[in-house]
Coordinates of C-alpha atoms and ligand atoms in Angstrom, one line a residue:
Chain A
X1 CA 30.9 -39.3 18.1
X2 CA 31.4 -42.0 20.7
X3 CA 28.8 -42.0 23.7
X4 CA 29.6 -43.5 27.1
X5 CA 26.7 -45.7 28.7
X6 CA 26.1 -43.5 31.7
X7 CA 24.9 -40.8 29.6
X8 CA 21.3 -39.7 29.1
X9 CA 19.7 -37.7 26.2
X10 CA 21.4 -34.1 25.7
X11 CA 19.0 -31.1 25.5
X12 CA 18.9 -30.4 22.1
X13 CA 21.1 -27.8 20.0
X14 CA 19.4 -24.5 18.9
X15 CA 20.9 -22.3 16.6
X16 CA 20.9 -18.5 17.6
X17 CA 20.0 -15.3 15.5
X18 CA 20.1 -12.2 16.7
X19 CA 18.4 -8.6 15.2
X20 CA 21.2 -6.4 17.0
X21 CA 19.1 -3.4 16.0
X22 CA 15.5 -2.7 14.2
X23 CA 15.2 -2.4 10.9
X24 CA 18.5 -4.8 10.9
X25 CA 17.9 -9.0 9.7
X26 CA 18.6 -11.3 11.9
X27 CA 22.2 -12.9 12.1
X28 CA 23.5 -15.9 13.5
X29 CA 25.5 -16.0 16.3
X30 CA 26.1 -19.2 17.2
X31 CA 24.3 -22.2 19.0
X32 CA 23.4 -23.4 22.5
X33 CA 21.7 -26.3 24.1
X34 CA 18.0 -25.9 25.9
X35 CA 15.2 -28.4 26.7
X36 CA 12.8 -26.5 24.9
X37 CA 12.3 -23.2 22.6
X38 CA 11.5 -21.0 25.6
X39 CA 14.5 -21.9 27.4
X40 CA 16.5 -21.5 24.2
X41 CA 15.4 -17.8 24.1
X42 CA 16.2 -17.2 27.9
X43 CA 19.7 -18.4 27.2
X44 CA 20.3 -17.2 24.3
X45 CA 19.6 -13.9 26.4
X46 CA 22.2 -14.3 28.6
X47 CA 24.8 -15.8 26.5
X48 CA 24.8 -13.9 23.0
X49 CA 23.2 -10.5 24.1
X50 CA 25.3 -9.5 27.4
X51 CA 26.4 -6.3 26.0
X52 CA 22.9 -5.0 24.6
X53 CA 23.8 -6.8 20.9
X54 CA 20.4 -7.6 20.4
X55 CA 16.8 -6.2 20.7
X56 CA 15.1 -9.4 19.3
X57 CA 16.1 -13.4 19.3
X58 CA 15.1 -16.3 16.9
X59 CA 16.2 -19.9 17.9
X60 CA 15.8 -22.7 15.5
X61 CA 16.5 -26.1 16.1
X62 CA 19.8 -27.2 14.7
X63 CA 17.9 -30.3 13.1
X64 CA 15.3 -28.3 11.0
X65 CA 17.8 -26.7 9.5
X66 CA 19.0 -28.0 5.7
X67 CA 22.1 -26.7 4.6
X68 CA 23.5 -26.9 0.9
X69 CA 26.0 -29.2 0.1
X70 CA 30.0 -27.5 -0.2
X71 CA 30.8 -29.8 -2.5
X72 CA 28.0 -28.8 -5.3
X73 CA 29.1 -25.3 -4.6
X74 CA 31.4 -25.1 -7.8
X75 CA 27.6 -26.2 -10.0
X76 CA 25.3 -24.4 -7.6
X77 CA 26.7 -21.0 -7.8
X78 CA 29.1 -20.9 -11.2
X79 CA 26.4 -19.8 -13.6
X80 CA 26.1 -16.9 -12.2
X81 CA 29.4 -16.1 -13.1
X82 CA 28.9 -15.1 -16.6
X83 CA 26.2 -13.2 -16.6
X84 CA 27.5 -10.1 -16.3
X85 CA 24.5 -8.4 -17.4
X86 CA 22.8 -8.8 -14.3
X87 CA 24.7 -5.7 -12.8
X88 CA 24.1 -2.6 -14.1
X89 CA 27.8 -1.5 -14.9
X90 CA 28.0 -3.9 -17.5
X91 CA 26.2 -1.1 -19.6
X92 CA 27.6 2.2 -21.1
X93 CA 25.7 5.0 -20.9
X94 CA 26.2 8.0 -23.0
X95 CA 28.0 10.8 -20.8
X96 CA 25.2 13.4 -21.3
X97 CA 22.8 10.8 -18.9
X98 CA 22.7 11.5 -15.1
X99 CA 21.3 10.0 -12.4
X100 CA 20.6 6.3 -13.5
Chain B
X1 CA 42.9 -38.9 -3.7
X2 CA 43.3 -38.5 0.0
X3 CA 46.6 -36.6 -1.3
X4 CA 44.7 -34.5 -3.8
X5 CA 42.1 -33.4 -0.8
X6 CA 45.1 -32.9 1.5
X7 CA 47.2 -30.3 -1.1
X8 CA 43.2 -28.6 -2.2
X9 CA 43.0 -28.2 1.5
X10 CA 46.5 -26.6 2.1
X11 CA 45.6 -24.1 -1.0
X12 CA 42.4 -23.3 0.9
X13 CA 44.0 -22.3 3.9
X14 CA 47.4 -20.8 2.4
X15 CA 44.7 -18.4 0.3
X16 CA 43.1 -17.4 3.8
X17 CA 39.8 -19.1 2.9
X18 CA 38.5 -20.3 6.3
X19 CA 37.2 -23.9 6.7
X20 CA 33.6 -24.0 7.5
X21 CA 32.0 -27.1 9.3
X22 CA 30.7 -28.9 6.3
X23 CA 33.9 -28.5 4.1
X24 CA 36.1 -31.5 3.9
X25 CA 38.9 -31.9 6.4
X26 CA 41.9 -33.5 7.2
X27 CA 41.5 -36.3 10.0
X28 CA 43.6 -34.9 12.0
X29 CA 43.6 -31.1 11.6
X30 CA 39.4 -32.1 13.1
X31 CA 40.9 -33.9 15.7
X32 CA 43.8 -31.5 17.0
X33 CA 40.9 -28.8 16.6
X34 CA 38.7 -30.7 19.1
X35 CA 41.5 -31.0 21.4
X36 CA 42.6 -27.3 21.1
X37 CA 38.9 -26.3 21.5
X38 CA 37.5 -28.2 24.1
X39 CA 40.5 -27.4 26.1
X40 CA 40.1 -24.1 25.7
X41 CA 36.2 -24.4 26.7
X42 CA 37.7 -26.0 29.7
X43 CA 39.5 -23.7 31.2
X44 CA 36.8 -20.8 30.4
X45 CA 34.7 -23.0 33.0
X46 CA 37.1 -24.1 35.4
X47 CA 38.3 -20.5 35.4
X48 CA 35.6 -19.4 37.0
X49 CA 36.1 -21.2 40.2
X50 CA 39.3 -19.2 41.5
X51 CA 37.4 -15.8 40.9
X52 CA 34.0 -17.0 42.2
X53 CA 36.2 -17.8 45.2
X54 CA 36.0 -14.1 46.0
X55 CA 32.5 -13.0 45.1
X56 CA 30.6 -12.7 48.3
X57 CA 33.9 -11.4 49.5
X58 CA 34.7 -8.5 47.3
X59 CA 35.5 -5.1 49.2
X60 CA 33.1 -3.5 48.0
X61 CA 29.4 -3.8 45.9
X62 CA 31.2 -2.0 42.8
X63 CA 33.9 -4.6 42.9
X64 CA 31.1 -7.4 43.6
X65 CA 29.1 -6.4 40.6
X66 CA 32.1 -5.9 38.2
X67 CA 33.6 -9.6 39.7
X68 CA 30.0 -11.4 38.8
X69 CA 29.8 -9.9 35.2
X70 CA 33.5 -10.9 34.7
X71 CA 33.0 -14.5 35.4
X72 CA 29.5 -14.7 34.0
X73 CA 31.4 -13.8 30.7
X74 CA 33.9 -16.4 31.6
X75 CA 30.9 -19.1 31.3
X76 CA 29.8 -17.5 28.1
X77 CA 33.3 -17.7 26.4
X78 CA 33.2 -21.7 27.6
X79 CA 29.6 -21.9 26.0
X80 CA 31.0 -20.1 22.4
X81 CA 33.8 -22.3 22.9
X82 CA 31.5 -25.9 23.4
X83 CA 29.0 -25.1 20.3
X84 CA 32.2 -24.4 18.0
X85 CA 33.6 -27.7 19.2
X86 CA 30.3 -29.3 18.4
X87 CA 30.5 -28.1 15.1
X88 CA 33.4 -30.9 14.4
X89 CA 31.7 -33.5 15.3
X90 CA 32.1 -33.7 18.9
X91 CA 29.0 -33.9 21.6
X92 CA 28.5 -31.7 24.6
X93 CA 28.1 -34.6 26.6
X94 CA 31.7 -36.0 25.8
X95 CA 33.6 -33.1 26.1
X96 CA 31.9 -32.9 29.5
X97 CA 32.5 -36.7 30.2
X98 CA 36.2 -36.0 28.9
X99 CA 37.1 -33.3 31.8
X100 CA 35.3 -35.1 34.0
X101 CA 36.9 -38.5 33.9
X102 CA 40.7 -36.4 33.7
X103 CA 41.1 -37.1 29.9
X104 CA 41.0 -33.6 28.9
X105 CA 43.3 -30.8 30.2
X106 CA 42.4 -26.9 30.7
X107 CA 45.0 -24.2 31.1
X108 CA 47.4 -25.3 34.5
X109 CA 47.1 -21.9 35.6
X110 CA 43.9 -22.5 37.0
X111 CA 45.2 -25.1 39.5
X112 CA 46.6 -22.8 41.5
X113 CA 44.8 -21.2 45.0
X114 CA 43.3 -17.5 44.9
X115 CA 44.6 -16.6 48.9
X116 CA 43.9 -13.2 49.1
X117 CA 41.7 -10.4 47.2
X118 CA 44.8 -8.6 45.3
X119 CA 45.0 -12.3 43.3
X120 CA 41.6 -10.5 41.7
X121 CA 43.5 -7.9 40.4
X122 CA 46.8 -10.3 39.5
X123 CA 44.6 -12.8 37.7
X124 CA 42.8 -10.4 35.7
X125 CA 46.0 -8.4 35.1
X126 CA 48.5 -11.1 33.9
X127 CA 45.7 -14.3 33.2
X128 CA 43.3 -12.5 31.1
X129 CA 46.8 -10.0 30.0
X130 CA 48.2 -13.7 29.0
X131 CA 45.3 -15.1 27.5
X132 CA 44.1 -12.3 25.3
X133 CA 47.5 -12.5 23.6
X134 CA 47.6 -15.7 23.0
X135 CA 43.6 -15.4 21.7
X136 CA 44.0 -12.2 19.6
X137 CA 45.4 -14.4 17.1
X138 CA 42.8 -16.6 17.2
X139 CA 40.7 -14.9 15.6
X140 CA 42.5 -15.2 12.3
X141 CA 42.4 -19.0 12.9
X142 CA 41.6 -20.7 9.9
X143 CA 38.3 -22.6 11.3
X144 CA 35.9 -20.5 10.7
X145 CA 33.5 -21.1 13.6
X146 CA 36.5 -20.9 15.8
X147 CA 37.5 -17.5 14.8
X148 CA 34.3 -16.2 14.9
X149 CA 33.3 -17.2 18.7
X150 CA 37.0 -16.3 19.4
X151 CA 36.0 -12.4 18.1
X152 CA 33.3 -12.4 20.7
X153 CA 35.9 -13.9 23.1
X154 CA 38.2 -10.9 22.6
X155 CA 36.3 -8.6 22.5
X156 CA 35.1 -9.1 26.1
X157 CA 38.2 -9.8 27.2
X158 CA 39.7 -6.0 27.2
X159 CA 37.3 -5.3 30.2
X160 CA 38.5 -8.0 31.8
X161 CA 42.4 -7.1 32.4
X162 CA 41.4 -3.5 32.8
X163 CA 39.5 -4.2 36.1
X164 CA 42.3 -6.6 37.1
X165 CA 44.9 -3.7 36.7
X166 CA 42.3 -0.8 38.2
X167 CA 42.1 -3.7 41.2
X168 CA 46.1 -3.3 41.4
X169 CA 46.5 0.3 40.9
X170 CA 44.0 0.9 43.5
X171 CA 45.8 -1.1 45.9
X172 CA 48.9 0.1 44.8
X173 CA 47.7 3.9 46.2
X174 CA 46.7 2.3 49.4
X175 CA 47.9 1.2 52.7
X176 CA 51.3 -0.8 53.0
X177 CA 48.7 -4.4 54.1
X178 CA 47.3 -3.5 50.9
X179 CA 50.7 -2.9 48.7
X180 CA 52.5 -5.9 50.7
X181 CA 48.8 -8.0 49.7
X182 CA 49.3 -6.2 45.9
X183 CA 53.1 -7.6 45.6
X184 CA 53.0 -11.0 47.3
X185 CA 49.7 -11.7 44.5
X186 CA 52.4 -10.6 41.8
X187 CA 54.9 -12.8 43.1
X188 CA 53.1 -15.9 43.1
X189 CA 51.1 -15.1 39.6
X190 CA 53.7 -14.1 37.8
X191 CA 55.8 -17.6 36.7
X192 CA 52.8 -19.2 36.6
X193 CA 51.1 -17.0 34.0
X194 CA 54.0 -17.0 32.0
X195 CA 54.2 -20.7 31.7
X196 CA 50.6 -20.3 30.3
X197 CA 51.9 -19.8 26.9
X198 CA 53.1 -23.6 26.6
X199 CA 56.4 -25.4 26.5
X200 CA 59.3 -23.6 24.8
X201 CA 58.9 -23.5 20.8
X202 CA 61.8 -26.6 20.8
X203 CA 59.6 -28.8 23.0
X204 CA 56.7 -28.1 21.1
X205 CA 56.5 -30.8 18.3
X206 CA 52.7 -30.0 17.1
X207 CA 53.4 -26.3 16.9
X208 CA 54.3 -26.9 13.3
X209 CA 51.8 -28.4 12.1
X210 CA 49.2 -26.0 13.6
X211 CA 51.3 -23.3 12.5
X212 CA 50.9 -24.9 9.1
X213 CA 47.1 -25.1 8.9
X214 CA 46.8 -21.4 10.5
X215 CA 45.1 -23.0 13.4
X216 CA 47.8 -21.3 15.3
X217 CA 49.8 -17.7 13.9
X218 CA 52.7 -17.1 16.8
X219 CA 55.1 -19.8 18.4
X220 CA 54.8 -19.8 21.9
X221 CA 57.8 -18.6 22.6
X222 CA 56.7 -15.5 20.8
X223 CA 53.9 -14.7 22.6
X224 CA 55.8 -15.2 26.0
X225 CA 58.0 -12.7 24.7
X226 CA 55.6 -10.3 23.8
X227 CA 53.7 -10.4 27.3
X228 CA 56.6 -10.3 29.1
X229 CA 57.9 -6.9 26.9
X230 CA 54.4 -5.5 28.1
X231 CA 54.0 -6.6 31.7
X232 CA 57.6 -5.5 32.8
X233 CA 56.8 -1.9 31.9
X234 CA 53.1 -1.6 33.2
X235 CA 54.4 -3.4 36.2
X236 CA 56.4 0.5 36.7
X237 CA 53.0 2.1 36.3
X238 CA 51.6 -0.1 39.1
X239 CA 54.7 0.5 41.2
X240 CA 55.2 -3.6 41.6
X241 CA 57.9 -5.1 40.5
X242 CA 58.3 -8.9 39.1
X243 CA 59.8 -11.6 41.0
X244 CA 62.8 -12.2 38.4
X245 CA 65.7 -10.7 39.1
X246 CA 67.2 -11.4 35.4
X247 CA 64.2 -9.1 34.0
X248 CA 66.3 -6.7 32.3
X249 CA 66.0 -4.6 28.9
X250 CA 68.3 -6.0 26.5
X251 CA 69.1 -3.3 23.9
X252 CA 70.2 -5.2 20.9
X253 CA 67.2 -7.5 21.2
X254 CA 65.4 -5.3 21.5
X255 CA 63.5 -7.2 24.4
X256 CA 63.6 -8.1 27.8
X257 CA 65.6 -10.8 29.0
X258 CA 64.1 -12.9 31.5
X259 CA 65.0 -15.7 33.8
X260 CA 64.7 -19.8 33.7
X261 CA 61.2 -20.9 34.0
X262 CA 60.7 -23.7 36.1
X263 CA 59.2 -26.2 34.2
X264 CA 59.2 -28.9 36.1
X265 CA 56.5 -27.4 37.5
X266 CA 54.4 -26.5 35.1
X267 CA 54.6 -30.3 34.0
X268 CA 53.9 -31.2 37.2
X269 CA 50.8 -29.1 37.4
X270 CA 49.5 -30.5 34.1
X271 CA 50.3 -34.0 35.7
X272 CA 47.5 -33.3 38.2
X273 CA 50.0 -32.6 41.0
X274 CA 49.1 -28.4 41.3
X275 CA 48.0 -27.2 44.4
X276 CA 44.3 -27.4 43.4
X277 CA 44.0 -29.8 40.6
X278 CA 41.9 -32.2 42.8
X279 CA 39.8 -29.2 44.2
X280 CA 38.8 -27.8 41.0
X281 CA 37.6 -31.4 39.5
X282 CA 35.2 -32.0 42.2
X283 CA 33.8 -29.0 42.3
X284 CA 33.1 -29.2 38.3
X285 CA 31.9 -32.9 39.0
X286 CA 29.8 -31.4 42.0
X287 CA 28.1 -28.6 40.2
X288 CA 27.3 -31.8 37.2
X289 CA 26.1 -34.1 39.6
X290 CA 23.6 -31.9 41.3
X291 CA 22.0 -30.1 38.8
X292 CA 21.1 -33.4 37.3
X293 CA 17.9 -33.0 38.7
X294 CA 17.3 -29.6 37.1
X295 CA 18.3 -31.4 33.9
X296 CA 16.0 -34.3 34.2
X297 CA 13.2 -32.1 35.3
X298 CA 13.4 -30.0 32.5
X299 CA 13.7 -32.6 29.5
X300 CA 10.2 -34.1 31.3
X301 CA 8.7 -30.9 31.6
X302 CA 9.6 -30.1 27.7
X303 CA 8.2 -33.6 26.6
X304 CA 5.5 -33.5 28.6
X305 CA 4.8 -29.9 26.6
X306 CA 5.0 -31.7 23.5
X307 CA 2.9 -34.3 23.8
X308 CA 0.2 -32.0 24.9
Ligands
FE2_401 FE1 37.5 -15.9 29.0
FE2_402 FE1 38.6 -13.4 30.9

């Protein structure tokens, strides 16, 4: 968006995941801005895990991340619509089977 | 085919399918969520300058250390709020050059002067009280990253009113300086945190629309209405009463009745003309200015890393 002249170069945006607990992925929790990757962790400390919601932090920078595009969604993820035979109750077993 | 987008879009958000940042938008439904969000981030910063008012002055270390962790979340919900803005399109740095310059607003209630330790208790009894029922909602909103850093938002705010009302019912058991202190915080809070829900619904005009696109779920007039039902009976457990002497149970509504609000005032206040509105804009502007130092210093520091 616009930018005034007195303005210098932000810090640059970091996007935040958090493992709230081991044996748990990562999970994004939002973004923050920090001069470098070590910074970014320190914040991300103190302004996503507060409340003990996290035992281990990743921080990416926003920029090298590459995001699908929305508006392929309908061609990038239909075909997988009718293939019902990928999930397993699209098959009848005889009664006498258990456990499968 | 700006038509077509607008009716898919009103399908998406009529089925309850949020809006995420890459998905096409109106013009204007981005733009009134800038506004609503960098406001909001606004007043999540400049709201911690009554409180930190009273920090190295608490009564007591327990109060001390609960007062710091309340306005440290403050600055975290303003930080949620930022990076959500940012997701529309917005920079930090122009949000930050919008409140500084006076183009932006934050919440009026924050223009008013913290005079004596009960407003601790008063603040985080009716301001958080106020703002957690208008923010509850929020969650539900329909832009996604909104919603999302509004459920963090909420879900530190609970702690927040509690210690406001344990401030009150403490001093509520104490001596009469500290009920007379309790009461005279009531009475000064108490308009003011009711005009924080906004103008009446009638004076309102882009309620509607907001209402429309789910970026807002209760009038104003609504919520008022709610918090008021609420705060006039825990007022009775605190043993306080409120400064308006038409609060009074009205059995077919169902609701209390309360008294005119002044709203002169609160226009006057979100004129710039509050008790503190000049106060609390230097101080923002102070805290910018001189840590542009630490700023500098660390972008050098970080390129100088780089290049290494
Ligand atoms: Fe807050
Ligand atoms: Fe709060």
């Amino acid at each position: 968006m616009s930018t005034h002249s007195n303005s210098k170069i932000e810090w640059p945006l970091w996007e935040i995941f958090v493992r709230s607990k081991q044996g748990l992925d990562h999970k994004h929790v939002g973004s923050l801005h920090a001069a470098d990757a070590a910074m970014a962790i320190e914040n991300a400390r103190d302004v996503y895990t507060r409340r003990m919601e996290g035992i281990s932090i990743w921080a990416v920078e926003s920029k090298n991340i590459h995001a699908s595009n929305p508006d392929e969604a309908g061609s990038l993820y239909d075909p997988a619509n009718d293939k019902a035979y990928r999930h397993p109750t699209f098959y009848d077993l005889p009664n006498e089977v258990e456990y499968m | 085919m700006q038509n077509q987008q607008d009716v898919l879009f009103q399908n998406k958000v009529d089925k309850e399918i949020r809006i995420e940042p890459k998905d096409w938008m109106p013009e204007k439904y981005r733009q009134t969520l800038i506004r609503q969000i960098s406001q909001h981030a606004h007043s999540e910063i400049i709201g911690m300058l009554p409180e930190g008012n009273w920090i190295t002055r608490a009564p007591s270390l327990r109060r001390k250390a609960i007062l710091l962790a309340k306005v440290q979340d403050e600055a975290g919900h303003g930080l949620y709020l930022y990076s959500a803005a940012e997701t529309l399109g917005i920079s930090r740095d122009e949000m930050y050059h919008q409140l500084h310059t006076g183009k932006a607003k934050y919440s009026s209630i924050f223009n008013y002067p913290t005079l004596s330790w009960a407003d601790m208790g008063v603040i985080g009894w009716l301001v958080d009280g106020a703002a957690i029922m208008n923010q509850v909602p929020l969650c539900r909103s329909s832009y996604g990253p909104y919603a999302r850093a509004m459920v963090r938002v909420c879900k530190e705010e609970s702690f927040h009113q509690r210690q406001g009302f344990d401030i009150l019912y403490t001093l509520g058991k104490g001596s009469e300086a500290q009920r007379k202190m309790a009461q005279d915080a009531i009475n000064r809070w108490w308009w003011p945190s009711i005009m924080m829900f906004g103008p009446k619904d009638d004076e309102s005009p882009n309620s509607i629309q907001s209402m429309k696109w789910k970026i807002k779920r209760f009038s104003n007039d609504e919520l008022r209405q709610k918090f008021i039902d609420v705060c006039a009976e825990q007022v009775k457990v605190l043993g306080f009463t409120l400064p308006d002497k038409d609060l009074k149970w009205n059995e077919t509504r169902k609701h209390y009745d309360f008294g005119e609000i002044n709203w002169d005032e609160f226009w006057q206040v979100i004129q710039g003309n509050g008790p503190c509105n000049k106060e609390r804009l230097e101080a923002r502007k102070k805290a910018w200015t001189d840590g542009e130092w630490v700023r500098d210093a660390a972008t050098a520091y970080a390129a100088k890393n780089k290049a290494a």
